[in-house]
PDB file of C-alpha atoms in Angstrom:
ATOM      1  CA  MET A   1      12.821   5.400  22.105  1.00 97.00           C
ATOM      2  CA  ILE A   2       9.905   5.699  19.705  1.00 98.00           C
ATOM      3  CA  LEU A   3       6.745   3.838  20.604  1.00 98.00           C
ATOM      4  CA  LEU A   4       4.109   2.860  18.157  1.00 98.00           C
ATOM      5  CA  ALA A   5       0.924   2.889  19.757  1.00 98.00           C
ATOM      6  CA  ALA A   6      -2.110   1.153  18.117  1.00 97.00           C
ATOM      7  CA  THR A   7      -5.420   2.874  19.119  1.00 97.00           C
ATOM      8  CA  PRO A   8      -8.916   1.773  18.675  1.00 97.00           C
ATOM      9  CA  ILE A   9     -10.363   1.620  15.213  1.00 97.00           C
ATOM     10  CA  GLY A  10     -13.972   2.156  16.740  1.00 94.00           C
ATOM     11  CA  ASN A  11     -14.887   0.640  20.110  1.00 96.00           C
ATOM     12  CA  LEU A  12     -12.961   2.521  23.043  1.00 96.00           C
ATOM     13  CA  GLY A  13     -13.079  -0.655  24.761  1.00 96.00           C
ATOM     14  CA  ASP A  14     -10.244  -2.125  22.528  1.00 97.00           C
ATOM     15  CA  ALA A  15      -7.845   0.550  24.309  1.00 97.00           C
ATOM     16  CA  SER A  16      -5.499  -1.791  26.169  1.00 96.00           C
ATOM     17  CA  THR A  17      -4.264  -1.139  29.797  1.00 97.00           C
ATOM     18  CA  ARG A  18      -0.835  -0.827  28.438  1.00 97.00           C
ATOM     19  CA  LEU A  19      -2.150   1.827  25.721  1.00 98.00           C
ATOM     20  CA  ARG A  20      -3.858   3.809  28.480  1.00 97.00           C
ATOM     21  CA  GLU A  21      -0.891   3.819  30.699  1.00 97.00           C
ATOM     22  CA  THR A  22       1.574   4.536  27.610  1.00 97.00           C
ATOM     23  CA  LEU A  23      -0.862   7.673  26.847  1.00 97.00           C
ATOM     24  CA  ALA A  24      -0.888   8.757  30.344  1.00 97.00           C
ATOM     25  CA  ASN A  25       2.665   8.786  30.859  1.00 97.00           C
ATOM     26  CA  ALA A  26       3.730  10.362  27.450  1.00 97.00           C
ATOM     27  CA  ALA A  27       5.494  13.329  27.493  1.00 97.00           C
ATOM     28  CA  VAL A  28       5.436  13.816  23.696  1.00 97.00           C
ATOM     29  CA  ILE A  29       2.808  12.213  21.174  1.00 98.00           C
ATOM     30  CA  ALA A  30       3.348  12.586  17.849  1.00 98.00           C
ATOM     31  CA  ALA A  31      -0.198  12.393  16.168  1.00 97.00           C
ATOM     32  CA  GLU A  32      -1.705  12.180  12.846  1.00 97.00           C
ATOM     33  CA  ASP A  33      -4.121  14.756  13.932  1.00 97.00           C
ATOM     34  CA  THR A  34      -3.522  16.326  17.010  1.00 97.00           C
ATOM     35  CA  ARG A  35      -7.336  17.177  17.501  1.00 97.00           C
ATOM     36  CA  THR A  36      -8.111  13.431  17.157  1.00 97.00           C
ATOM     37  CA  THR A  37      -5.604  12.253  19.544  1.00 97.00           C
ATOM     38  CA  ALA A  38      -6.656  14.928  22.106  1.00 97.00           C
ATOM     39  CA  LYS A  39     -10.157  14.040  21.922  1.00 97.00           C
ATOM     40  CA  LEU A  40      -9.102  10.367  22.302  1.00 97.00           C
ATOM     41  CA  LEU A  41      -7.021  11.232  25.577  1.00 97.00           C
ATOM     42  CA  ARG A  42     -10.522  12.833  27.042  1.00 97.00           C
ATOM     43  CA  LEU A  43     -12.653  10.001  26.008  1.00 97.00           C
ATOM     44  CA  LEU A  44     -10.136   7.671  27.847  1.00 96.00           C
ATOM     45  CA  GLY A  45     -10.183   9.938  30.824  1.00 96.00           C
ATOM     46  CA  ILE A  46      -6.613  10.684  30.737  1.00 96.00           C
ATOM     47  CA  GLU A  47      -6.013  13.992  32.368  1.00 94.00           C
ATOM     48  CA  ALA A  48      -2.343  14.198  31.480  1.00 90.00           C
ATOM     49  CA  ARG A  49      -1.530  16.967  28.649  1.00 93.00           C
ATOM     50  CA  PRO A  50       1.494  15.907  26.569  1.00 96.00           C
ATOM     51  CA  GLU A  51       2.955  17.689  23.977  1.00 97.00           C
ATOM     52  CA  LEU A  52       1.177  17.102  20.749  1.00 97.00           C
ATOM     53  CA  LEU A  53       3.125  17.140  17.558  1.00 97.00           C
ATOM     54  CA  ALA A  54       1.527  16.497  14.102  1.00 96.00           C
ATOM     55  CA  LEU A  55       2.828  14.060  12.243  1.00 96.00           C
ATOM     56  CA  HIS A  56       0.921  13.273   8.730  1.00 95.00           C
ATOM     57  CA  ASP A  57       1.408  12.651   5.094  1.00 90.00           C
ATOM     58  CA  HIS A  58       2.488  16.168   4.433  1.00 93.00           C
ATOM     59  CA  ASN A  59       5.154  16.589   6.906  1.00 94.00           C
ATOM     60  CA  GLU A  60       6.399  13.380   7.910  1.00 94.00           C
ATOM     61  CA  HIS A  61       9.447  13.520   5.532  1.00 91.00           C
ATOM     62  CA  GLU A  62      10.511  16.775   7.257  1.00 92.00           C
ATOM     63  CA  ARG A  63       9.442  15.900  10.973  1.00 95.00           C
ATOM     64  CA  ALA A  64      11.063  12.498  10.930  1.00 96.00           C
ATOM     65  CA  ALA A  65      14.512  13.574  11.765  1.00 96.00           C
ATOM     66  CA  GLU A  66      13.395  15.859  14.446  1.00 96.00           C
ATOM     67  CA  LEU A  67      11.584  13.143  15.977  1.00 97.00           C
ATOM     68  CA  VAL A  68      14.328  10.617  15.720  1.00 97.00           C
ATOM     69  CA  GLU A  69      16.773  12.895  17.256  1.00 97.00           C
ATOM     70  CA  ARG A  70      14.486  13.805  20.344  1.00 97.00           C
ATOM     71  CA  ALA A  71      13.686   9.970  20.713  1.00 97.00           C
ATOM     72  CA  ARG A  72      17.746   9.744  21.536  1.00 97.00           C
ATOM     73  CA  THR A  73      17.024  11.184  24.904  1.00 97.00           C
ATOM     74  CA  GLU A  74      13.265  10.863  25.506  1.00 97.00           C
ATOM     75  CA  ASP A  75      10.367   8.499  24.618  1.00 97.00           C
ATOM     76  CA  ILE A  76       8.231   9.683  21.715  1.00 98.00           C
ATOM     77  CA  VAL A  77       4.775   8.035  21.346  1.00 98.00           C
ATOM     78  CA  LEU A  78       3.787   7.836  17.804  1.00 98.00           C
ATOM     79  CA  VAL A  79      -0.009   7.369  17.070  1.00 98.00           C
ATOM     80  CA  SER A  80      -2.595   7.711  13.829  1.00 96.00           C
ATOM     81  CA  ASP A  81      -6.010   8.373  13.991  1.00 96.00           C
ATOM     82  CA  ALA A  82      -7.198   4.673  14.411  1.00 95.00           C
ATOM     83  CA  GLY A  83      -5.323   1.380  14.128  1.00 95.00           C
ATOM     84  CA  THR A  84      -1.545   0.599  13.842  1.00 95.00           C
ATOM     85  CA  PRO A  85       0.735   3.472  12.965  1.00 96.00           C
ATOM     86  CA  THR A  86       2.589   2.649   9.620  1.00 95.00           C
ATOM     87  CA  VAL A  87      -0.022   0.652   8.147  1.00 92.00           C
ATOM     88  CA  SER A  88      -1.281   3.054   5.461  1.00 91.00           C
ATOM     89  CA  ASP A  89      -0.909   5.685   7.994  1.00 92.00           C
ATOM     90  CA  PRO A  90       1.915   7.801   8.950  1.00 94.00           C
ATOM     91  CA  GLY A  91       5.081   6.515  10.804  1.00 96.00           C
ATOM     92  CA  PHE A  92       7.027   4.511   8.417  1.00 96.00           C
ATOM     93  CA  ARG A  93       9.485   7.107   7.518  1.00 96.00           C
ATOM     94  CA  VAL A  94      10.176   7.780  11.254  1.00 97.00           C
ATOM     95  CA  VAL A  95      10.703   4.075  11.755  1.00 97.00           C
ATOM     96  CA  GLN A  96      12.858   3.529   8.844  1.00 97.00           C
ATOM     97  CA  LEU A  97      15.042   6.597   9.964  1.00 97.00           C
ATOM     98  CA  ALA A  98      15.285   5.409  13.369  1.00 97.00           C
ATOM     99  CA  ALA A  99      16.394   1.872  12.226  1.00 97.00           C
ATOM    100  CA  GLU A 100      19.065   3.616  10.178  1.00 97.00           C
ATOM    101  CA  GLN A 101      20.323   5.748  12.943  1.00 97.00           C
ATOM    102  CA  GLY A 102      20.089   3.006  15.882  1.00 97.00           C
ATOM    103  CA  VAL A 103      17.437   4.468  17.536  1.00 97.00           C
ATOM    104  CA  ASP A 104      15.436   1.916  19.543  1.00 98.00           C
ATOM    105  CA  VAL A 105      11.383   1.300  18.320  1.00 98.00           C
ATOM    106  CA  THR A 106       8.974  -0.814  19.997  1.00 98.00           C
ATOM    107  CA  ALA A 107       5.281  -1.274  19.728  1.00 97.00           C
ATOM    108  CA  ILE A 108       2.128  -1.047  21.860  1.00 97.00           C
ATOM    109  CA  PRO A 109       0.174  -3.768  19.902  1.00 96.00           C
ATOM    110  CA  GLY A 110      -3.428  -3.277  19.324  1.00 96.00           C
ATOM    111  CA  PRO A 111      -6.290  -2.694  16.858  1.00 96.00           C
ATOM    112  CA  SER A 112      -5.703  -3.383  13.222  1.00 96.00           C
ATOM    113  CA  ALA A 113      -8.569  -2.945  10.682  1.00 96.00           C
ATOM    114  CA  VAL A 114      -6.502  -5.348   8.254  1.00 97.00           C
ATOM    115  CA  VAL A 115      -6.245  -8.157  10.427  1.00 97.00           C
ATOM    116  CA  THR A 116      -9.708  -7.649  11.841  1.00 97.00           C
ATOM    117  CA  ALA A 117     -11.287  -7.838   8.331  1.00 98.00           C
ATOM    118  CA  LEU A 118      -9.411 -10.877   7.340  1.00 98.00           C
ATOM    119  CA  ALA A 119     -10.363 -12.564  10.359  1.00 98.00           C
ATOM    120  CA  VAL A 120     -14.129 -12.027   9.955  1.00 98.00           C
ATOM    121  CA  SER A 121     -14.213 -12.259   6.226  1.00 98.00           C
ATOM    122  CA  GLY A 122     -14.808 -15.944   5.965  1.00 97.00           C
ATOM    123  CA  LEU A 123     -11.790 -16.167   3.541  1.00 98.00           C
ATOM    124  CA  PRO A 124      -8.466 -17.781   3.740  1.00 97.00           C
ATOM    125  CA  THR A 125      -6.233 -16.376   6.287  1.00 97.00           C
ATOM    126  CA  ASP A 126      -3.066 -18.458   6.098  1.00 96.00           C
ATOM    127  CA  ARG A 127      -1.515 -16.198   3.425  1.00 96.00           C
ATOM    128  CA  PHE A 128      -2.551 -12.775   2.555  1.00 97.00           C
ATOM    129  CA  ALA A 129      -1.395  -9.369   1.112  1.00 97.00           C
ATOM    130  CA  PHE A 130      -2.318  -6.048   2.011  1.00 97.00           C
ATOM    131  CA  GLU A 131      -2.729  -3.495  -0.868  1.00 97.00           C
ATOM    132  CA  GLY A 132      -3.927  -0.386   0.968  1.00 95.00           C
ATOM    133  CA  PHE A 133      -5.813   2.069  -1.067  1.00 95.00           C
ATOM    134  CA  LEU A 134      -6.163   1.410  -4.909  1.00 96.00           C
ATOM    135  CA  PRO A 135      -4.846   4.458  -7.156  1.00 95.00           C
ATOM    136  CA  ARG A 136      -7.447   6.971  -7.645  1.00 92.00           C
ATOM    137  CA  LYS A 137      -7.435   7.340 -11.552  1.00 93.00           C
ATOM    138  CA  ALA A 138      -9.206   4.418 -13.414  1.00 92.00           C
ATOM    139  CA  GLY A 139      -6.340   3.534 -15.889  1.00 92.00           C
ATOM    140  CA  GLU A 140      -3.776   3.325 -13.049  1.00 95.00           C
ATOM    141  CA  ARG A 141      -6.185   1.334 -10.967  1.00 95.00           C
ATOM    142  CA  ASP A 142      -6.963  -1.172 -13.823  1.00 93.00           C
ATOM    143  CA  ARG A 143      -3.468  -1.602 -14.653  1.00 93.00           C
ATOM    144  CA  PHE A 144      -2.684  -2.269 -10.879  1.00 95.00           C
ATOM    145  CA  LEU A 145      -5.416  -4.881 -10.427  1.00 95.00           C
ATOM    146  CA  ALA A 146      -4.252  -6.557 -13.761  1.00 92.00           C
ATOM    147  CA  SER A 147      -1.003  -7.258 -12.191  1.00 92.00           C
ATOM    148  CA  LEU A 148      -2.871  -8.816  -9.077  1.00 94.00           C
ATOM    149  CA  ALA A 149      -5.105 -10.930 -11.142  1.00 91.00           C
ATOM    150  CA  ASP A 150      -3.235 -14.253 -10.651  1.00 88.00           C
ATOM    151  CA  GLU A 151      -2.324 -13.504  -7.245  1.00 93.00           C
ATOM    152  CA  ARG A 152      -3.182 -16.699  -5.175  1.00 92.00           C
ATOM    153  CA  ARG A 153      -2.998 -14.851  -1.545  1.00 96.00           C
ATOM    154  CA  THR A 154      -6.064 -13.478  -0.093  1.00 98.00           C
ATOM    155  CA  LEU A 155      -5.938  -9.570  -0.600  1.00 98.00           C
ATOM    156  CA  VAL A 156      -6.937  -6.933   1.673  1.00 98.00           C
ATOM    157  CA  PHE A 157      -7.897  -3.111   0.499  1.00 98.00           C
ATOM    158  CA  PHE A 158      -9.072   0.092   2.180  1.00 97.00           C
ATOM    159  CA  GLU A 159     -11.325   2.019   0.229  1.00 97.00           C
ATOM    160  CA  ALA A 160     -13.506   5.280   0.461  1.00 96.00           C
ATOM    161  CA  PRO A 161     -17.417   4.624   0.555  1.00 96.00           C
ATOM    162  CA  THR A 162     -18.069   6.844  -2.189  1.00 96.00           C
ATOM    163  CA  ARG A 163     -15.685   4.897  -4.393  1.00 96.00           C
ATOM    164  CA  LEU A 164     -16.599   1.483  -3.278  1.00 97.00           C
ATOM    165  CA  ALA A 165     -19.159   0.394  -5.905  1.00 97.00           C
ATOM    166  CA  ALA A 166     -16.730   1.606  -8.700  1.00 96.00           C
ATOM    167  CA  THR A 167     -13.976  -0.321  -7.172  1.00 97.00           C
ATOM    168  CA  LEU A 168     -15.820  -3.506  -6.762  1.00 98.00           C
ATOM    169  CA  THR A 169     -16.823  -3.292 -10.371  1.00 97.00           C
ATOM    170  CA  ALA A 170     -13.150  -2.879 -11.453  1.00 97.00           C
ATOM    171  CA  LEU A 171     -12.324  -5.830  -9.152  1.00 97.00           C
ATOM    172  CA  ALA A 172     -15.080  -7.888 -10.820  1.00 96.00           C
ATOM    173  CA  ALA A 173     -13.541  -7.076 -14.353  1.00 95.00           C
ATOM    174  CA  ALA A 174      -9.949  -7.675 -13.217  1.00 94.00           C
ATOM    175  CA  PHE A 175     -10.367 -10.760 -11.291  1.00 96.00           C
ATOM    176  CA  GLY A 176     -13.610 -12.133 -12.458  1.00 95.00           C
ATOM    177  CA  ALA A 177     -17.371 -11.566 -11.316  1.00 96.00           C
ATOM    178  CA  ASP A 178     -17.458 -14.707  -9.387  1.00 96.00           C
ATOM    179  CA  ARG A 179     -14.238 -14.271  -7.246  1.00 97.00           C
ATOM    180  CA  PRO A 180     -15.421 -14.424  -3.635  1.00 98.00           C
ATOM    181  CA  ALA A 181     -14.999 -11.314  -1.385  1.00 98.00           C
ATOM    182  CA  ALA A 182     -16.295  -9.684   1.622  1.00 98.00           C
ATOM    183  CA  VAL A 183     -16.888  -5.882   2.388  1.00 98.00           C
ATOM    184  CA  CYS A 184     -16.228  -5.064   6.118  1.00 98.00           C
ATOM    185  CA  ARG A 185     -17.815  -1.744   7.274  1.00 97.00           C
ATOM    186  CA  GLU A 186     -17.547   0.110  10.567  1.00 97.00           C
ATOM    187  CA  LEU A 187     -15.601  -2.515  12.195  1.00 97.00           C
ATOM    188  CA  THR A 188     -16.001  -2.958  15.995  1.00 97.00           C
ATOM    189  CA  LYS A 189     -18.584   0.049  15.883  1.00 96.00           C
ATOM    190  CA  LEU A 190     -22.132   0.137  16.494  1.00 94.00           C
ATOM    191  CA  HIS A 191     -23.294  -0.418  13.010  1.00 94.00           C
ATOM    192  CA  GLU A 192     -20.614  -2.930  11.994  1.00 97.00           C
ATOM    193  CA  GLU A 193     -21.567  -5.069   9.069  1.00 97.00           C
ATOM    194  CA  VAL A 194     -19.861  -7.784   6.998  1.00 98.00           C
ATOM    195  CA  ARG A 195     -21.265  -8.517   3.413  1.00 98.00           C
ATOM    196  CA  ARG A 196     -20.081 -11.823   1.930  1.00 98.00           C
ATOM    197  CA  GLY A 197     -20.684 -12.676  -1.768  1.00 98.00           C
ATOM    198  CA  SER A 198     -19.320 -12.599  -5.215  1.00 98.00           C
ATOM    199  CA  LEU A 199     -17.484  -9.560  -6.611  1.00 98.00           C
ATOM    200  CA  ASP A 200     -20.430  -9.017  -8.976  1.00 97.00           C
ATOM    201  CA  GLU A 201     -23.327  -9.412  -6.172  1.00 98.00           C
ATOM    202  CA  LEU A 202     -21.337  -6.947  -3.835  1.00 98.00           C
ATOM    203  CA  ALA A 203     -20.777  -4.312  -6.473  1.00 97.00           C
ATOM    204  CA  ALA A 204     -24.487  -4.485  -7.109  1.00 97.00           C
ATOM    205  CA  TRP A 205     -25.158  -4.005  -3.413  1.00 97.00           C
ATOM    206  CA  ALA A 206     -22.831  -1.065  -3.068  1.00 97.00           C
ATOM    207  CA  ALA A 207     -24.257   0.581  -6.119  1.00 96.00           C
ATOM    208  CA  GLU A 208     -27.051   1.616  -3.662  1.00 93.00           C
ATOM    209  CA  GLY A 209     -24.649   3.566  -1.501  1.00 94.00           C
ATOM    210  CA  VAL A 210     -22.391   2.642   1.475  1.00 95.00           C
ATOM    211  CA  ARG A 211     -21.534   4.636   4.368  1.00 95.00           C
ATOM    212  CA  GLY A 212     -18.591   4.308   7.014  1.00 95.00           C
ATOM    213  CA  GLU A 213     -14.965   2.865   7.116  1.00 95.00           C
ATOM    214  CA  ILE A 214     -14.634   0.100   4.445  1.00 97.00           C
ATOM    215  CA  VAL A 215     -12.119  -2.561   4.105  1.00 98.00           C
ATOM    216  CA  VAL A 216     -12.446  -5.204   1.244  1.00 98.00           C
ATOM    217  CA  VAL A 217     -11.239  -8.529   1.589  1.00 98.00           C
ATOM    218  CA  VAL A 218     -10.833 -10.568  -1.971  1.00 98.00           C
ATOM    219  CA  GLY A 219     -10.256 -14.407  -2.291  1.00 98.00           C
ATOM    220  CA  GLY A 220      -6.971 -15.239  -3.967  1.00 96.00           C
ATOM    221  CA  ALA A 221      -6.913 -16.524  -7.539  1.00 93.00           C
ATOM    222  CA  PRO A 222      -8.093 -20.195  -7.929  1.00 87.00           C
ATOM    223  CA  GLU A 223      -5.216 -22.356  -9.271  1.00 77.00           C
ATOM    224  CA  ARG A 224      -5.141 -22.702 -12.891  1.00 71.00           C
ATOM    225  CA  GLU A 225      -4.668 -25.924 -14.701  1.00 71.00           C
ATOM    226  CA  VAL A 226      -2.152 -24.766 -17.621  1.00 78.00           C
ATOM    227  CA  SER A 227      -0.312 -27.042 -19.736  1.00 85.00           C
ATOM    228  CA  PRO A 228       3.417 -27.015 -19.917  1.00 87.00           C
ATOM    229  CA  GLU A 229       3.160 -25.897 -23.554  1.00 88.00           C
ATOM    230  CA  ALA A 230       0.845 -23.130 -22.727  1.00 88.00           C
ATOM    231  CA  ALA A 231       3.115 -22.086 -19.760  1.00 88.00           C
ATOM    232  CA  LEU A 232       6.031 -21.837 -21.816  1.00 91.00           C
ATOM    233  CA  ALA A 233       4.206 -19.670 -24.478  1.00 91.00           C
ATOM    234  CA  GLU A 234       3.163 -17.336 -21.693  1.00 89.00           C
ATOM    235  CA  VAL A 235       6.738 -16.943 -20.664  1.00 92.00           C
ATOM    236  CA  GLN A 236       7.962 -16.299 -24.200  1.00 91.00           C
ATOM    237  CA  ALA A 237       5.172 -13.573 -24.535  1.00 91.00           C
ATOM    238  CA  ARG A 238       6.254 -11.976 -21.459  1.00 90.00           C
ATOM    239  CA  VAL A 239       9.790 -12.034 -22.448  1.00 91.00           C
ATOM    240  CA  SER A 240       9.007 -10.650 -25.882  1.00 90.00           C
ATOM    241  CA  GLY A 241       7.459  -7.818 -24.077  1.00 88.00           C
ATOM    242  CA  GLY A 242      10.234  -6.927 -22.097  1.00 89.00           C
ATOM    243  CA  GLU A 243      10.259  -8.933 -18.914  1.00 88.00           C
ATOM    244  CA  ARG A 244      13.190 -10.814 -17.622  1.00 91.00           C
ATOM    245  CA  LEU A 245      13.397 -14.507 -18.300  1.00 92.00           C
ATOM    246  CA  LYS A 246      13.821 -15.342 -14.468  1.00 91.00           C
ATOM    247  CA  ASP A 247      10.751 -13.027 -13.575  1.00 90.00           C
ATOM    248  CA  ALA A 248       8.740 -14.352 -16.338  1.00 90.00           C
ATOM    249  CA  THR A 249       9.292 -18.094 -15.373  1.00 90.00           C
ATOM    250  CA  ARG A 250       8.966 -17.175 -11.688  1.00 89.00           C
ATOM    251  CA  ALA A 251       5.554 -15.477 -12.228  1.00 86.00           C
ATOM    252  CA  VAL A 252       4.144 -17.917 -14.831  1.00 87.00           C
ATOM    253  CA  ALA A 253       5.071 -20.896 -12.414  1.00 86.00           C
ATOM    254  CA  ALA A 254       3.383 -19.475  -9.576  1.00 79.00           C
ATOM    255  CA  ALA A 255       0.323 -18.897 -11.416  1.00 76.00           C
ATOM    256  CA  SER A 256       0.268 -22.321 -13.294  1.00 78.00           C
ATOM    257  CA  GLY A 257       1.662 -24.706 -10.780  1.00 77.00           C
ATOM    258  CA  GLN A 258       4.392 -25.588 -13.338  1.00 84.00           C
ATOM    259  CA  SER A 259       8.090 -25.946 -11.933  1.00 87.00           C
ATOM    260  CA  SER A 260      10.018 -22.672 -12.247  1.00 89.00           C
ATOM    261  CA  ARG A 261      13.060 -24.681 -13.183  1.00 91.00           C
ATOM    262  CA  ASP A 262      11.411 -26.790 -16.000  1.00 90.00           C
ATOM    263  CA  LEU A 263      10.080 -23.714 -17.594  1.00 90.00           C
ATOM    264  CA  TYR A 264      13.301 -21.903 -17.327  1.00 91.00           C
ATOM    265  CA  ALA A 265      15.048 -24.782 -19.003  1.00 92.00           C
ATOM    266  CA  ALA A 266      12.436 -25.134 -21.693  1.00 91.00           C
ATOM    267  CA  ALA A 267      12.517 -21.357 -22.366  1.00 91.00           C
ATOM    268  CA  LEU A 268      16.426 -21.571 -22.833  1.00 90.00           C
ATOM    269  CA  ALA A 269      16.066 -24.662 -25.033  1.00 90.00           C
ATOM    270  CA  SER A 270      13.330 -22.850 -27.230  1.00 88.00           C
ATOM    271  CA  ARG A 271      15.813 -20.270 -28.060  1.00 84.00           C
ATOM    272  CA  GLY A 272      17.677 -22.600 -29.929  1.00 68.00           C
TER     273      GLY A 272
END
């Protein structure tokens, strides 16, 4: 089978007994960076020397078939540099192919920067969406953020420290300067820091320069009080722009609190 093994995101003490046993007994480990995984084995005091195979963004499509085929007859442990494989890290294509071909996949649960940041952010945790890294190009980033402006769930992003200030500024422009957020830096490490405030405040703080691994958590959009007439007008504008009526009514209803069924009926009636 294929075993997805979550590794520490900073503190080695977070390596579970099960993870240590799995790595110690592994004959084959598919790793995002074999050097990083070899170092992890040394730091955990694991003397075994398994076969280390590189599995990263540039070769996963080609290597997936090989790993899945080998997993029919032997266990393949899959790890990323830190955290849970497949979550903004290599592994998805392997799991997808294994599922298609009936090869067993299991997980060694453990650290996740997404869930850790969400837990300490002080923002609602009952409903959230993980959006990974934002597009690098400003135009693509801004269009993507505009599509999330009315999202009611808490949003979680990864970001590089060198782009953090620009990203927070873009978030403030798209979501509003007062939207609450948290920047979680160096989680579980010696210099862990959680900075909370509005997007505008956090952008000003980040402008001075920030280091380390970064997770940004942003509060969901507040519920808007929209009249039925205004909601219908928004649906009509979306449809005029090429959106399907069902999709438009569903999106506007979710953002406005109006009934999707009533909006759909009103839109049909307005067509005469």
